Coordinates of C-alpha atoms in Angstrom, one line a residue:
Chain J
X26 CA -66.2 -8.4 -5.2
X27 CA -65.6 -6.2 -8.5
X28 CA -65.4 -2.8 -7.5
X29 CA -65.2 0.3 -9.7
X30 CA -61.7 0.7 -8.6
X31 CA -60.7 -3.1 -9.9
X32 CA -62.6 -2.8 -12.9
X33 CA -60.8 0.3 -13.9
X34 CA -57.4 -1.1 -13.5
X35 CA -58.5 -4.6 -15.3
X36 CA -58.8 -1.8 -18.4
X37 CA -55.6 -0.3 -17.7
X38 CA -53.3 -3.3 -17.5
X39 CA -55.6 -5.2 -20.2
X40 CA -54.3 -3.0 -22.7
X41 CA -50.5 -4.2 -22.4
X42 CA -50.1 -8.1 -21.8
X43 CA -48.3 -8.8 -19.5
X44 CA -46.0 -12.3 -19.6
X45 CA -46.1 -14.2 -16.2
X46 CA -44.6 -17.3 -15.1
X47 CA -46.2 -17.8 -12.1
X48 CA -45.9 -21.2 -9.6
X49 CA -49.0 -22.1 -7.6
X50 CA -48.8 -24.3 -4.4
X51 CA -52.3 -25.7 -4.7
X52 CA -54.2 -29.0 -3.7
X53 CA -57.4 -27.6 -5.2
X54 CA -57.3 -28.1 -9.4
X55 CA -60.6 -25.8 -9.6
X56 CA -59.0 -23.2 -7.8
X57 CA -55.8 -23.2 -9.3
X58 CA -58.0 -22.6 -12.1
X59 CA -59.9 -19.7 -10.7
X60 CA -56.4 -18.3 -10.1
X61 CA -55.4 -18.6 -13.6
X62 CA -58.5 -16.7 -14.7
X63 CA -58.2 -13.9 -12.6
X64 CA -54.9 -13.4 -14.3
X65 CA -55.9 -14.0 -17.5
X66 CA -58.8 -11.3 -17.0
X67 CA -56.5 -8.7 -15.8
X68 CA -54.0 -8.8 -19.1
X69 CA -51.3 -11.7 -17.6
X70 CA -50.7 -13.8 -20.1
X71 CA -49.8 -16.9 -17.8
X72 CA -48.1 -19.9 -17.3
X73 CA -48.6 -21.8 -14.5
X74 CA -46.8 -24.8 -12.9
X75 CA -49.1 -26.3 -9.5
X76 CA -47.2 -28.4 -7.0
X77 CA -48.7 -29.9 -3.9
X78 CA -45.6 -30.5 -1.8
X79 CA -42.0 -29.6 -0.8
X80 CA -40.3 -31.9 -3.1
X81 CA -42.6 -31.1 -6.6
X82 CA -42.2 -27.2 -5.2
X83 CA -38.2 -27.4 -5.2
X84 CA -38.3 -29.3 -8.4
X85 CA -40.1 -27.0 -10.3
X86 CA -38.2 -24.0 -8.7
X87 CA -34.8 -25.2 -10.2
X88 CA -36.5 -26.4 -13.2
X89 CA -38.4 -23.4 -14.3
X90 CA -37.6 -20.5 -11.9
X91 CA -41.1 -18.3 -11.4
X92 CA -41.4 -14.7 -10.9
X93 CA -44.1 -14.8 -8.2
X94 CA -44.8 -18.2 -6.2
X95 CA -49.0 -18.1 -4.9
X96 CA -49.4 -20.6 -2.1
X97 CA -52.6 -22.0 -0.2
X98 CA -52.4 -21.1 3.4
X99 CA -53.9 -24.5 4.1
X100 CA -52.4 -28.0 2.1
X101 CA -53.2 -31.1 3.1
X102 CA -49.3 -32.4 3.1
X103 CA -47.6 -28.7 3.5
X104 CA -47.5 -25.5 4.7
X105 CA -48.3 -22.7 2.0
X106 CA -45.8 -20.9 4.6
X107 CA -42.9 -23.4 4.1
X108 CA -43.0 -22.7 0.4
X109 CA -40.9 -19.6 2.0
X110 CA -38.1 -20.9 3.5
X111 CA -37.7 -23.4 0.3
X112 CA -36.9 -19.9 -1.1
X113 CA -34.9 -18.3 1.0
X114 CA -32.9 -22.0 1.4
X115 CA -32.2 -21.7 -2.5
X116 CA -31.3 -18.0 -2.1
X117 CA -34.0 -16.9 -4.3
X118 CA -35.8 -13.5 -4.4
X119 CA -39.0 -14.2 -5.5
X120 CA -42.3 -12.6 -4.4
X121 CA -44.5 -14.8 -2.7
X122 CA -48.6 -14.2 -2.5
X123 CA -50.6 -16.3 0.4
X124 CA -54.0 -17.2 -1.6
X125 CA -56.2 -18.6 0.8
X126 CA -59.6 -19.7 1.9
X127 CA -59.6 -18.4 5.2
X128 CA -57.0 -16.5 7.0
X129 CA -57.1 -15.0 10.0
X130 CA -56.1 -11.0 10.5
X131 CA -53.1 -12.1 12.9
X132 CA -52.4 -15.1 10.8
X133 CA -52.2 -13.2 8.0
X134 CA -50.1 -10.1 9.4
X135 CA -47.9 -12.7 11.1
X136 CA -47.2 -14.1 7.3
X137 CA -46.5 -11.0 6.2
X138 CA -44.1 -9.8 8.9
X139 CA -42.5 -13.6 7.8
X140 CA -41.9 -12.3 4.4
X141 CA -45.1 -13.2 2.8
X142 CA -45.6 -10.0 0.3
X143 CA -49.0 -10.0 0.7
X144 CA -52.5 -12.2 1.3
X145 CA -55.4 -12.7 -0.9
X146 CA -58.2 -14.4 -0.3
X147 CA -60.0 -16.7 -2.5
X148 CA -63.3 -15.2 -2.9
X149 CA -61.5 -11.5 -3.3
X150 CA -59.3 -12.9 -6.8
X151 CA -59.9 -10.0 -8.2
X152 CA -57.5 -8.0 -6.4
X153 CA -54.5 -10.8 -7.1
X154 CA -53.1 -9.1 -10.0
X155 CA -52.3 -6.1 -8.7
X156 CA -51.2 -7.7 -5.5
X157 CA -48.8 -9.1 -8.5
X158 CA -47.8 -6.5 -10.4
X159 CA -46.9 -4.4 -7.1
X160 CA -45.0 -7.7 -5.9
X161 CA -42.9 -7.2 -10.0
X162 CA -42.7 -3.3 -9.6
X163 CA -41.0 -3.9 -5.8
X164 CA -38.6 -6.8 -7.0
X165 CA -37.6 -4.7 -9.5
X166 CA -36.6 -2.0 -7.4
X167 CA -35.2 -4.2 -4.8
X168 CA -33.0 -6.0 -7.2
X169 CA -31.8 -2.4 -8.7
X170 CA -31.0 -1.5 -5.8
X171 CA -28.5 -4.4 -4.7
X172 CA -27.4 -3.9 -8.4
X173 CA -26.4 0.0 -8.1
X174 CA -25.4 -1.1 -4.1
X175 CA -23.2 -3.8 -5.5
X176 CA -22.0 -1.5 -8.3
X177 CA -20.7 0.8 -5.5
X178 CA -19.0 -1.6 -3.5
X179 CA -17.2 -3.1 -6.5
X180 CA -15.6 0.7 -7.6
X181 CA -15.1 1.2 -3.6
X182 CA -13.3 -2.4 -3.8
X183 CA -11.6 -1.6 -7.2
X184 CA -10.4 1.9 -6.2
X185 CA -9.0 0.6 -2.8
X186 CA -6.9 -2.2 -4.7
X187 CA -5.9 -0.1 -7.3
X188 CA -4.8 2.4 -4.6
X189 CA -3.0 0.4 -3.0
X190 CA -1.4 -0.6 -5.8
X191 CA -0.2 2.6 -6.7
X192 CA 1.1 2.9 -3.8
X193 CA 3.5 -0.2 -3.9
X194 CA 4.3 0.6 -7.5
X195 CA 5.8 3.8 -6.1
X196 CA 7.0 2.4 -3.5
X197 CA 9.0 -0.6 -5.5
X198 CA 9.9 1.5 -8.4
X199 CA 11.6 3.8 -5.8
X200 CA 13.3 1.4 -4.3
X201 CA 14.7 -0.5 -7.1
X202 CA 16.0 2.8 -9.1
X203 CA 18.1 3.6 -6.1
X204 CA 20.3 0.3 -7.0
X205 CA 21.2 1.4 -10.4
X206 CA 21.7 5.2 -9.2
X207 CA 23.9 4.3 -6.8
X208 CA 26.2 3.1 -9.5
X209 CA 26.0 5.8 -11.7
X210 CA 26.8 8.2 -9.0
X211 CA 29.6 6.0 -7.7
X212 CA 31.0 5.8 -11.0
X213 CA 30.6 9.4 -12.3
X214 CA 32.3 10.1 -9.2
X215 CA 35.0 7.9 -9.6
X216 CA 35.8 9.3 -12.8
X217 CA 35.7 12.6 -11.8
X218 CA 38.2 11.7 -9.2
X219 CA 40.3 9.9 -11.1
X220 CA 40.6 12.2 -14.7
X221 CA 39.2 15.8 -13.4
X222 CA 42.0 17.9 -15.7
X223 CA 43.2 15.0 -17.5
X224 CA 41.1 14.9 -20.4
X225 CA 39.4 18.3 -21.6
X226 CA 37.0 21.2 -20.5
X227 CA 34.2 19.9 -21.8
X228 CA 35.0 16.3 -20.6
X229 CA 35.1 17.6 -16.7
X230 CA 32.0 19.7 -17.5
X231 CA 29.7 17.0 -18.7
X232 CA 31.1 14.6 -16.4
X233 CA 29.7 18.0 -13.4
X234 CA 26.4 17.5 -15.2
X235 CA 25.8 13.8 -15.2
X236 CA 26.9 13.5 -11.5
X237 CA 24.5 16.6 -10.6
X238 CA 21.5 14.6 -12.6
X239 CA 22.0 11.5 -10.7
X240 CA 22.4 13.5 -7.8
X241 CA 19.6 15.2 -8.0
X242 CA 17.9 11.9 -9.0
X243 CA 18.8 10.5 -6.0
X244 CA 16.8 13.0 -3.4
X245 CA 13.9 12.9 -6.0
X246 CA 12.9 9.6 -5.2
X247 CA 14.3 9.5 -1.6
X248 CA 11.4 12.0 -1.5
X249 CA 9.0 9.7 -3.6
X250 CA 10.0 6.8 -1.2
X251 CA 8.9 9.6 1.9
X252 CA 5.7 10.2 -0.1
X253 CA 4.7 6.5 -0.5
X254 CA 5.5 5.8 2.9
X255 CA 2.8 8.3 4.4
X256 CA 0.7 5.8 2.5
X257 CA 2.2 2.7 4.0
X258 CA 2.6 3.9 7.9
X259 CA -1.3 3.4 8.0
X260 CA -2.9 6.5 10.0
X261 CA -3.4 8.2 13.3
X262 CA -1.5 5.9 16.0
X263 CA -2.2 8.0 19.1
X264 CA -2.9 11.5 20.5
X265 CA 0.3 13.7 19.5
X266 CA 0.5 17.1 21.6
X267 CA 1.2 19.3 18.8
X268 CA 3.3 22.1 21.0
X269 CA 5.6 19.3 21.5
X270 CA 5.6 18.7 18.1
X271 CA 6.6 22.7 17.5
X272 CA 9.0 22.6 19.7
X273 CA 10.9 19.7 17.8
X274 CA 10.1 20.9 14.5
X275 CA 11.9 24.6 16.0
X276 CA 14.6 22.9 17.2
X277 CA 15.4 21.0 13.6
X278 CA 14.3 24.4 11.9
X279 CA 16.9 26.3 13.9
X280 CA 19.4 27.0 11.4
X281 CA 16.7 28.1 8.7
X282 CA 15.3 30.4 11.8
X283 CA 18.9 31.9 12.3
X284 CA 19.7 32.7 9.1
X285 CA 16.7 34.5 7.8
X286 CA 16.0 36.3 11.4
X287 CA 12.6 34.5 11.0
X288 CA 10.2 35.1 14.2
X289 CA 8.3 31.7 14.6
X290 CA 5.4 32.1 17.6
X291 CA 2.5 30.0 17.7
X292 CA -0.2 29.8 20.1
X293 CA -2.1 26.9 22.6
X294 CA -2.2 24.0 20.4
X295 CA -4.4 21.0 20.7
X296 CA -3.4 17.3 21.3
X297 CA -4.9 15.3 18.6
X298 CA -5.3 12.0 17.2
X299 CA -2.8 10.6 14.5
X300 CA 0.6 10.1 14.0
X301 CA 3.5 11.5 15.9
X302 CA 6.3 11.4 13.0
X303 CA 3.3 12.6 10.6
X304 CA 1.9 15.7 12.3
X305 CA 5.8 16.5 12.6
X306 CA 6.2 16.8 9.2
X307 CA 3.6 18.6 8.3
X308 CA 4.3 21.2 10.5
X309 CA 7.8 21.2 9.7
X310 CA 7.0 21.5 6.0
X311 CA 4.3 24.4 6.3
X312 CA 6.7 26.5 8.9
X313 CA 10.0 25.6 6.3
X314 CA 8.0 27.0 3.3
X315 CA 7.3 30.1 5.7
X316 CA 10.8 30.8 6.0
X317 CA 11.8 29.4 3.0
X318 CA 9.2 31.7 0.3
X319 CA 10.3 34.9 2.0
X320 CA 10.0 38.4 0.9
X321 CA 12.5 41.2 1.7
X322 CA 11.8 41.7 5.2
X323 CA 12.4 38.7 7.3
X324 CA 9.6 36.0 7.5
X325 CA 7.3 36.4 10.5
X326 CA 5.5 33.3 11.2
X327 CA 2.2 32.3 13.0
X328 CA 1.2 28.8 13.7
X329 CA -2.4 28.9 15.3
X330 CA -5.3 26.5 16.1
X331 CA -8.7 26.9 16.6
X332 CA -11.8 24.5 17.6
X333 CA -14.8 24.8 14.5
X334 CA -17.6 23.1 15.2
X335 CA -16.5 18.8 13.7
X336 CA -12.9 19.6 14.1
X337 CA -9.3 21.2 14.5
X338 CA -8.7 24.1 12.6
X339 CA -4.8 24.8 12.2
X340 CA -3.4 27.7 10.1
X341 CA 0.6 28.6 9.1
X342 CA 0.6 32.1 8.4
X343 CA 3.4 34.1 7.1
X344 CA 4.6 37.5 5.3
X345 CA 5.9 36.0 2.3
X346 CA 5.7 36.6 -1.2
X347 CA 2.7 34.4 -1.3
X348 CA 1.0 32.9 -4.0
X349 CA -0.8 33.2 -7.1
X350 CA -4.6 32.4 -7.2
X351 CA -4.3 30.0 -10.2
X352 CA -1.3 28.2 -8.0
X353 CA -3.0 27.4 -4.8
X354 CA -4.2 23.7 -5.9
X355 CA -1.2 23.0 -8.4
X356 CA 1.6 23.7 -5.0
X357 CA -0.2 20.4 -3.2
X358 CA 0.4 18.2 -6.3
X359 CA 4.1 16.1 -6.4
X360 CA 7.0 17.7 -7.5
X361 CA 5.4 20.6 -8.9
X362 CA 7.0 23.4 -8.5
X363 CA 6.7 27.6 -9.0
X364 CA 10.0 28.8 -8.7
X365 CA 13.6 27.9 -10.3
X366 CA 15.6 25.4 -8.6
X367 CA 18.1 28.5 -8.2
X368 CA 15.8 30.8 -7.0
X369 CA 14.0 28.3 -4.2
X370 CA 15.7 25.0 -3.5
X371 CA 13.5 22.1 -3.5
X372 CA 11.6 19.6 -5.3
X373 CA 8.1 19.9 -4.7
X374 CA 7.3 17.3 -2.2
X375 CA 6.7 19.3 0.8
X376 CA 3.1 20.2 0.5
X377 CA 2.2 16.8 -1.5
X378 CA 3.2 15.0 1.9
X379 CA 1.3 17.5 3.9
X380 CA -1.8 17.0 1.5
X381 CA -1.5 13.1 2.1
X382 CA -1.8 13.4 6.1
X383 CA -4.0 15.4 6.5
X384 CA -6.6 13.6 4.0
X385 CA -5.1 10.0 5.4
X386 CA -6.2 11.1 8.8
X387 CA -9.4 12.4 7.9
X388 CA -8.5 16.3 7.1
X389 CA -8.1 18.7 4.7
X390 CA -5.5 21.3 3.5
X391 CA -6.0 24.4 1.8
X392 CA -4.2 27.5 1.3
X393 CA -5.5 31.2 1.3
X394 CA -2.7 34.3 0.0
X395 CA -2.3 36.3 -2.5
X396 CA 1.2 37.5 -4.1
X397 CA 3.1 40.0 -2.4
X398 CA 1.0 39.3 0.9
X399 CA 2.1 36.6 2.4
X400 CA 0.4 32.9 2.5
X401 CA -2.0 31.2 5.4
X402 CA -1.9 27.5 5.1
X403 CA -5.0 26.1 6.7
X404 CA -5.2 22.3 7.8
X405 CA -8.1 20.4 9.4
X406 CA -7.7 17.3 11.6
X407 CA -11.0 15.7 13.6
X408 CA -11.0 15.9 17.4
X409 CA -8.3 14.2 19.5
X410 CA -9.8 10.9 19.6
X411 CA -12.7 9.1 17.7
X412 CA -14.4 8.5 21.8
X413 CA -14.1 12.3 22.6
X414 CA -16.1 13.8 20.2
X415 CA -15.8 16.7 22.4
X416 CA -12.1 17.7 21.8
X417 CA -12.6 19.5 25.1
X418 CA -9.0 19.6 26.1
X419 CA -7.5 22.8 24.3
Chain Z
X19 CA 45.6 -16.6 -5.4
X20 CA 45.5 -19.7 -3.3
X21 CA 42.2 -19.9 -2.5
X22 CA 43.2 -21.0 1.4
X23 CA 44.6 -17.8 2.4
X24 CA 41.2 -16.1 1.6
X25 CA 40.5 -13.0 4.0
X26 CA 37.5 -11.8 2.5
X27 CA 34.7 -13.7 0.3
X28 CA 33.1 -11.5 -1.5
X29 CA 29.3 -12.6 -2.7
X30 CA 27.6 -10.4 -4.8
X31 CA 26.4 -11.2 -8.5
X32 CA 27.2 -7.9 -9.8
X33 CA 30.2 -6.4 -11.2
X34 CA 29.8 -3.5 -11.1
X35 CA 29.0 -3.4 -7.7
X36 CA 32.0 -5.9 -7.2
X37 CA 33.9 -3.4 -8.3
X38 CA 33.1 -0.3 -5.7
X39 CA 33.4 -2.4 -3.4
X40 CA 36.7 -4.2 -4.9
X41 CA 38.2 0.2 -5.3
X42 CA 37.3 0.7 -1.4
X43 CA 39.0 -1.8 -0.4
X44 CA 42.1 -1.7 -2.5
X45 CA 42.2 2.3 -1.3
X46 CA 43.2 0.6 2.7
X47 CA 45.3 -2.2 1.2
X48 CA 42.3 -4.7 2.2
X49 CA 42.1 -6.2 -1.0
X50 CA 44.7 -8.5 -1.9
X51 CA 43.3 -11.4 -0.5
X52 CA 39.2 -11.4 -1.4
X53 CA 37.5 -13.6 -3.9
X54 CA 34.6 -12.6 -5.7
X55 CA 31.5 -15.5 -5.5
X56 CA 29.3 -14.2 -8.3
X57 CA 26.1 -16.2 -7.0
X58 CA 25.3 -17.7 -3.8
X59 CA 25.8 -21.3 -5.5
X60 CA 29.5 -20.1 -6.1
X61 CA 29.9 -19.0 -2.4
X62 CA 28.7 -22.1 -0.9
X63 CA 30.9 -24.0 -3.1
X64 CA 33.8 -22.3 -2.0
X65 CA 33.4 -22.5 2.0
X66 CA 31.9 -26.1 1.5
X67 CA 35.1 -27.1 -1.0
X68 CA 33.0 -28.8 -3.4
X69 CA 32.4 -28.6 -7.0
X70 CA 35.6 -26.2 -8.8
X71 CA 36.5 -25.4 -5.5
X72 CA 36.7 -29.1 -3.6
X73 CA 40.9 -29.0 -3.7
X74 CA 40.0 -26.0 -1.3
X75 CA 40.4 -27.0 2.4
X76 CA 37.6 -26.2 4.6
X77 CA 40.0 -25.8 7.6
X78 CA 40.9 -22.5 6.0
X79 CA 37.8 -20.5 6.2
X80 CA 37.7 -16.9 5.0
X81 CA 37.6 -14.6 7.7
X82 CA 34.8 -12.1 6.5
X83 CA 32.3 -13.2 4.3
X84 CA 30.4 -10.0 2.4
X85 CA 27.3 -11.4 1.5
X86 CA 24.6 -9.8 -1.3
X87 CA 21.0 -10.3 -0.3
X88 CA 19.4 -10.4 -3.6
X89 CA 21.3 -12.6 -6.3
X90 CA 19.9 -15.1 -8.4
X91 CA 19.2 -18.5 -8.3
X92 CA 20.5 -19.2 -4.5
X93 CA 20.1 -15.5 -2.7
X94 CA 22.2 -13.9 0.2
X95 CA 19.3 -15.6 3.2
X96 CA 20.1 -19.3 1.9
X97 CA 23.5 -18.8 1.6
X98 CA 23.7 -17.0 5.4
X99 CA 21.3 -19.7 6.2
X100 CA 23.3 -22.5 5.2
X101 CA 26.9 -21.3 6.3
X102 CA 25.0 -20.9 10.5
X103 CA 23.6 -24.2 9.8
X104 CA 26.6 -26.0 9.7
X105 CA 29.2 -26.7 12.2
X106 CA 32.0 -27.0 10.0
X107 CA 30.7 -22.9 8.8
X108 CA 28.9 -21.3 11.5
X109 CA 31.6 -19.3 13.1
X110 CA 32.6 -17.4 9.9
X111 CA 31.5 -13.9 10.4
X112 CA 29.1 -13.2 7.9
X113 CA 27.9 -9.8 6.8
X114 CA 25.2 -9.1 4.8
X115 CA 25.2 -6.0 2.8
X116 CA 21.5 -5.3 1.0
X117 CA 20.3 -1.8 -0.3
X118 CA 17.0 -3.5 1.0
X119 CA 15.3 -1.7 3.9
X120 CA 13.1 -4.1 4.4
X121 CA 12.8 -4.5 7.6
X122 CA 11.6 -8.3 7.5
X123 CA 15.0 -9.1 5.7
X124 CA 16.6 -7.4 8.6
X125 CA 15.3 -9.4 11.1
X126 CA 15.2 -12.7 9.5
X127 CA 18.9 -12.2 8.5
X128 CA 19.3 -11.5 12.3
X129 CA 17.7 -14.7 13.5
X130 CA 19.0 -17.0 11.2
X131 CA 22.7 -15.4 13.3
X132 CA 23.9 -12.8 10.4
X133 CA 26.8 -11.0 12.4
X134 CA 26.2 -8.0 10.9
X135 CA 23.4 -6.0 8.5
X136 CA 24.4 -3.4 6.7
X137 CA 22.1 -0.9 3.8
X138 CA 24.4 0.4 1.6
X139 CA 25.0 3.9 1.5
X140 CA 23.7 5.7 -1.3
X141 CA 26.4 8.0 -1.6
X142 CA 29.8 6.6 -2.8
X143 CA 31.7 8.7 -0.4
X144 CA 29.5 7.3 2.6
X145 CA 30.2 3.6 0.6
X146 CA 33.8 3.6 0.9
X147 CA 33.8 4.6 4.4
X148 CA 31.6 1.7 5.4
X149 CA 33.7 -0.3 3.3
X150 CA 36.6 0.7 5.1
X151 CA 35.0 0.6 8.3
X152 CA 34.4 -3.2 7.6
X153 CA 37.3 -4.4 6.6
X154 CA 39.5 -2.5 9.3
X155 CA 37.1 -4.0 11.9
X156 CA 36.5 -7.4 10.8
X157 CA 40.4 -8.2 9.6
X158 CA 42.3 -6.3 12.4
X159 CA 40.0 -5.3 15.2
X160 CA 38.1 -8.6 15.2
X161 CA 39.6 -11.8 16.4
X162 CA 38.0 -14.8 15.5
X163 CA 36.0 -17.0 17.6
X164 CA 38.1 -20.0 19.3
X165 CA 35.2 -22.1 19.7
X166 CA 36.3 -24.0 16.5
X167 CA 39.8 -25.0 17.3
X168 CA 40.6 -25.9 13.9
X169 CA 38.6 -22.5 12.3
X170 CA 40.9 -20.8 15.1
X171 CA 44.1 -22.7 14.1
X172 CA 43.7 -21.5 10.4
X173 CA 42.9 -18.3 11.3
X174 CA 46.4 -18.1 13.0
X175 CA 48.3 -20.0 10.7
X176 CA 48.5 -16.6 8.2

């Protein structure tokens, strides 16, 4: 049974020898032998354990642990097939080759579909070692596999945890400065109370400053406290009917409206899936900052929404004084800011807070303007529901 | 300061805290008959009259105790929880005053019968009104419960 094909490969692999711990389930010594042969011929430099039965088999499993198991079809006390589920009981991954006599073409495919790797029968030897090797070269790739899949599920795992820990370190550290800041404000405004023109200028001045710092210090992480909360709220609670959500965030934006002689429209909006008290502050933030980063004339704002093709497309648009290009990323980051506190109130958390919903509930935000222009704040959120892929109510 | 004409026991383990709240309520003449508990150990030894304070008599119960949440060794929930678990205690109206928002301390505080939960204000001027606020209601607004005839009798008796 040596064809050209076999003989040509016996060359190949003879070249390179090839170490093999192999473990036979065999009742026949001569062919265990022939086995061992075959091997030997084709560059496997081999060592063989034979076992007869379930007991020797599981012994010499967990004594010497083989890289491919070849198993007689037929046994006089056992199943070549059982020699399988001894495997899979002791949660082992090693290829096992049927090496029979006689097998049937449905046997045989039956074995297979079992998790046999492959069959070989005895008078066709010469085909076992590369039955073998490709049994190696498949285990191999299996097991890289799991690795790199395993890999990935640890940095998913590790990322998740570390996540979330950043987020209750915010969250705590927030909390537990406010204890300590309340004192110093109390205080510096006690003493201001009590000795404001008692001792000197400079006395009343520095006592201004330090009660302006922890002032100051005080909305900064009220704000860090918002911004970790987005994280802790979870996500997307219910469908939110985002013209009911303008019409509150108007209604709290009044004053700001008033005072600059801002026009605010905005056209059909969608209902959508997330979070009531969410959705209302990001469209209170983006419409604020409209009114807020203003050029001469007064702002003129433009909150619109439009169905793409996976999802909600919403934009802010205004005639401000827009924005740098090299800004457009560094304005979604915490408390960074591009203007003087004097010139623009604020501290930088707006947009940070927007960012976080929209990614939290599966979105994006982006901003397209350039200076002198005015800005277009863009924001995607998936359809209303994770049933209605549709979105067909707009 | 005889220690049974107490109107307000004060639990909270630091001083400078102590203090604010000492300043608000001197500024409505509310302070001139609190004592300060500087742990929850302290506190329960005064309204139970044992340890330094067993000449106390626990016929003459405070009439607002202003209880810190987070204090060493026994906290503000063990102390609440012990003064609603005892009949001798359980109709002193405690407050508990916490810059926690927590909302699990809220509602535990609530179901072990707190009488009242209050964050702190973070703003000094918002402090002293809630300070105020408290004292005025649970000193002159409030009357005590007269399911305790003798908690009742004490109450009178100043």
């Amino acid at each position: 049974m040596s064809s050209a094909g076999t003989k040509l490969g016996k060359q190949d692999s003879a070249t390179l020898e090839v170490k093999l711990r192999a473990l036979l389930v065999e009742d026949n010594a001569l062919d265990a032998a022939l086995v061992v042969r075959a091997l030997h011929k084709d560059g496997f430099d081999v060592i063989v354990d034979v076992v007869q039965d379930e007991a020797a088999f599981t012994k010499a499993l967990r004594a010497r642990p083989p890289e491919v198991v070849l198993a007689d079809y037929n046994l006089p006390n056992w199943k070549g097939m059982e020699a399988l589920h001894v495997l899979r009981k002791e949660g082992l991954d090693i290829p096992m080759v049927l090496v029979s006599g006689a097998l049937g073409d449905v046997t045989a495919v039956e074995c297979i579909r079992q998790g046999a790797t492959d069959y070989v029968l005895k008078d066709g030897l010469a085909r076992l070692p590369e039955v073998i090797r490709r049994a190696l070269r498949e285990k191999q790739e299996r097991s890289l596999r799991h690795k790199m899949e395993d890999d990935l599920a640890k940095k998913v795992d590790e990322l998740a945890r570390s996540n979330a820990d950043l987020e209750q370190f915010a969250y705590v550290a927030s909390h537990d400065l406010q204890e300590p800041l309340r004192m110093v404000t109390a205080y510096t405004q006690l003493l201001s109370e009590r000795y404001r023109g008692k001792l000197d200028d400079n006395a009343d001045k520095y006592i201004g400053y330090a009660s302006e710092g922890a002032q100051r210090m005080q909305v900064l992480i009220q704000d860090l406290l918002a911004f970790s909360r987005v994280g802790r709220n979870g996500v997307a609670s219910g469908t939110v009917d985002c013209n009911a959500v303008m019409i509150d965030v108007l209604q709290t934006l009044a004053t700001a409206i008033q005072e600059s002689s801002a026009v605010v429209t905005y056209g059909e909006l969608p209902t959508v899936w997330a979070d009531r008290t969410q959705m209302t502050q990001v469209f209170q933030n983006l419409v604020g900052n409209a009114i807020k980063f203003r050029g001469k004339e007064p702002p003129v704002v433009s909150v619109q929404a439009e169905k793409t093709a996976q999802r909600w497309q919403f934009s802010v648009s205004d005639n401000g004084i827009g924005i740098a290009p090299e800004y457009v990323e560094n304005i979604f980051v915490v408390f960074q800011r591009l203007h003087g506190r004097t010139e623009y109130p604020g501290n930088g958390i707006g947009l940070a807070i927007c960012k976080k919903i929209a990614e939290r509930n599966g979105g994006k935000i982006w901003v397209e303007s350039q200076p002198g222009s005015g800005s277009s704040f863009k924001f995607t959120l998936p359809f209303h529901s994770p049933d209605d892929e549709e979105g067909a109510r707009s | 300061m005889n220690t049974n004409e107490v109107d307000i026991l004060l639990v909270d383990d630091s001083q400078d805290d102590v203090d604010l709240t000492l300043h608000a309520l001197r500024a409505e003449n509310l302070a001139n008959h609190v004592f300060v508990a500087r742990d929850g150990e302290e506190a329960l030894e005064f309204l139970f009259c044992t340890g330094p304070h067993a000449e106390r008599s626990i016929d003459h119960p405070p009439k607002l105790v202003l209880l810190d949440l987070k204090m060493p060794k026994v906290d503000g929930m063990q102390v609440l929880k012990q003064i609603k678990g005892d009949e001798r205690t359980r109709t002193i109206p405690v407050v508990l005053m916490t810059s926690s928002r927590e909302e699990r301390d809220m509602v535990s505080g609530y179901d072990l019968g707190v009488n009242s939960y209050i964050q702190k204000p973070m703003d000094f001027d918002e402090f002293r009104k809630m300070v105020k606020l408290l004292g005025l209601y649970w000193l002159v607004t409030n009357r005590p419960p007269v399911t305790n005839g003798r908690t009742h009798a004490a109450g009178q008796a100043k």
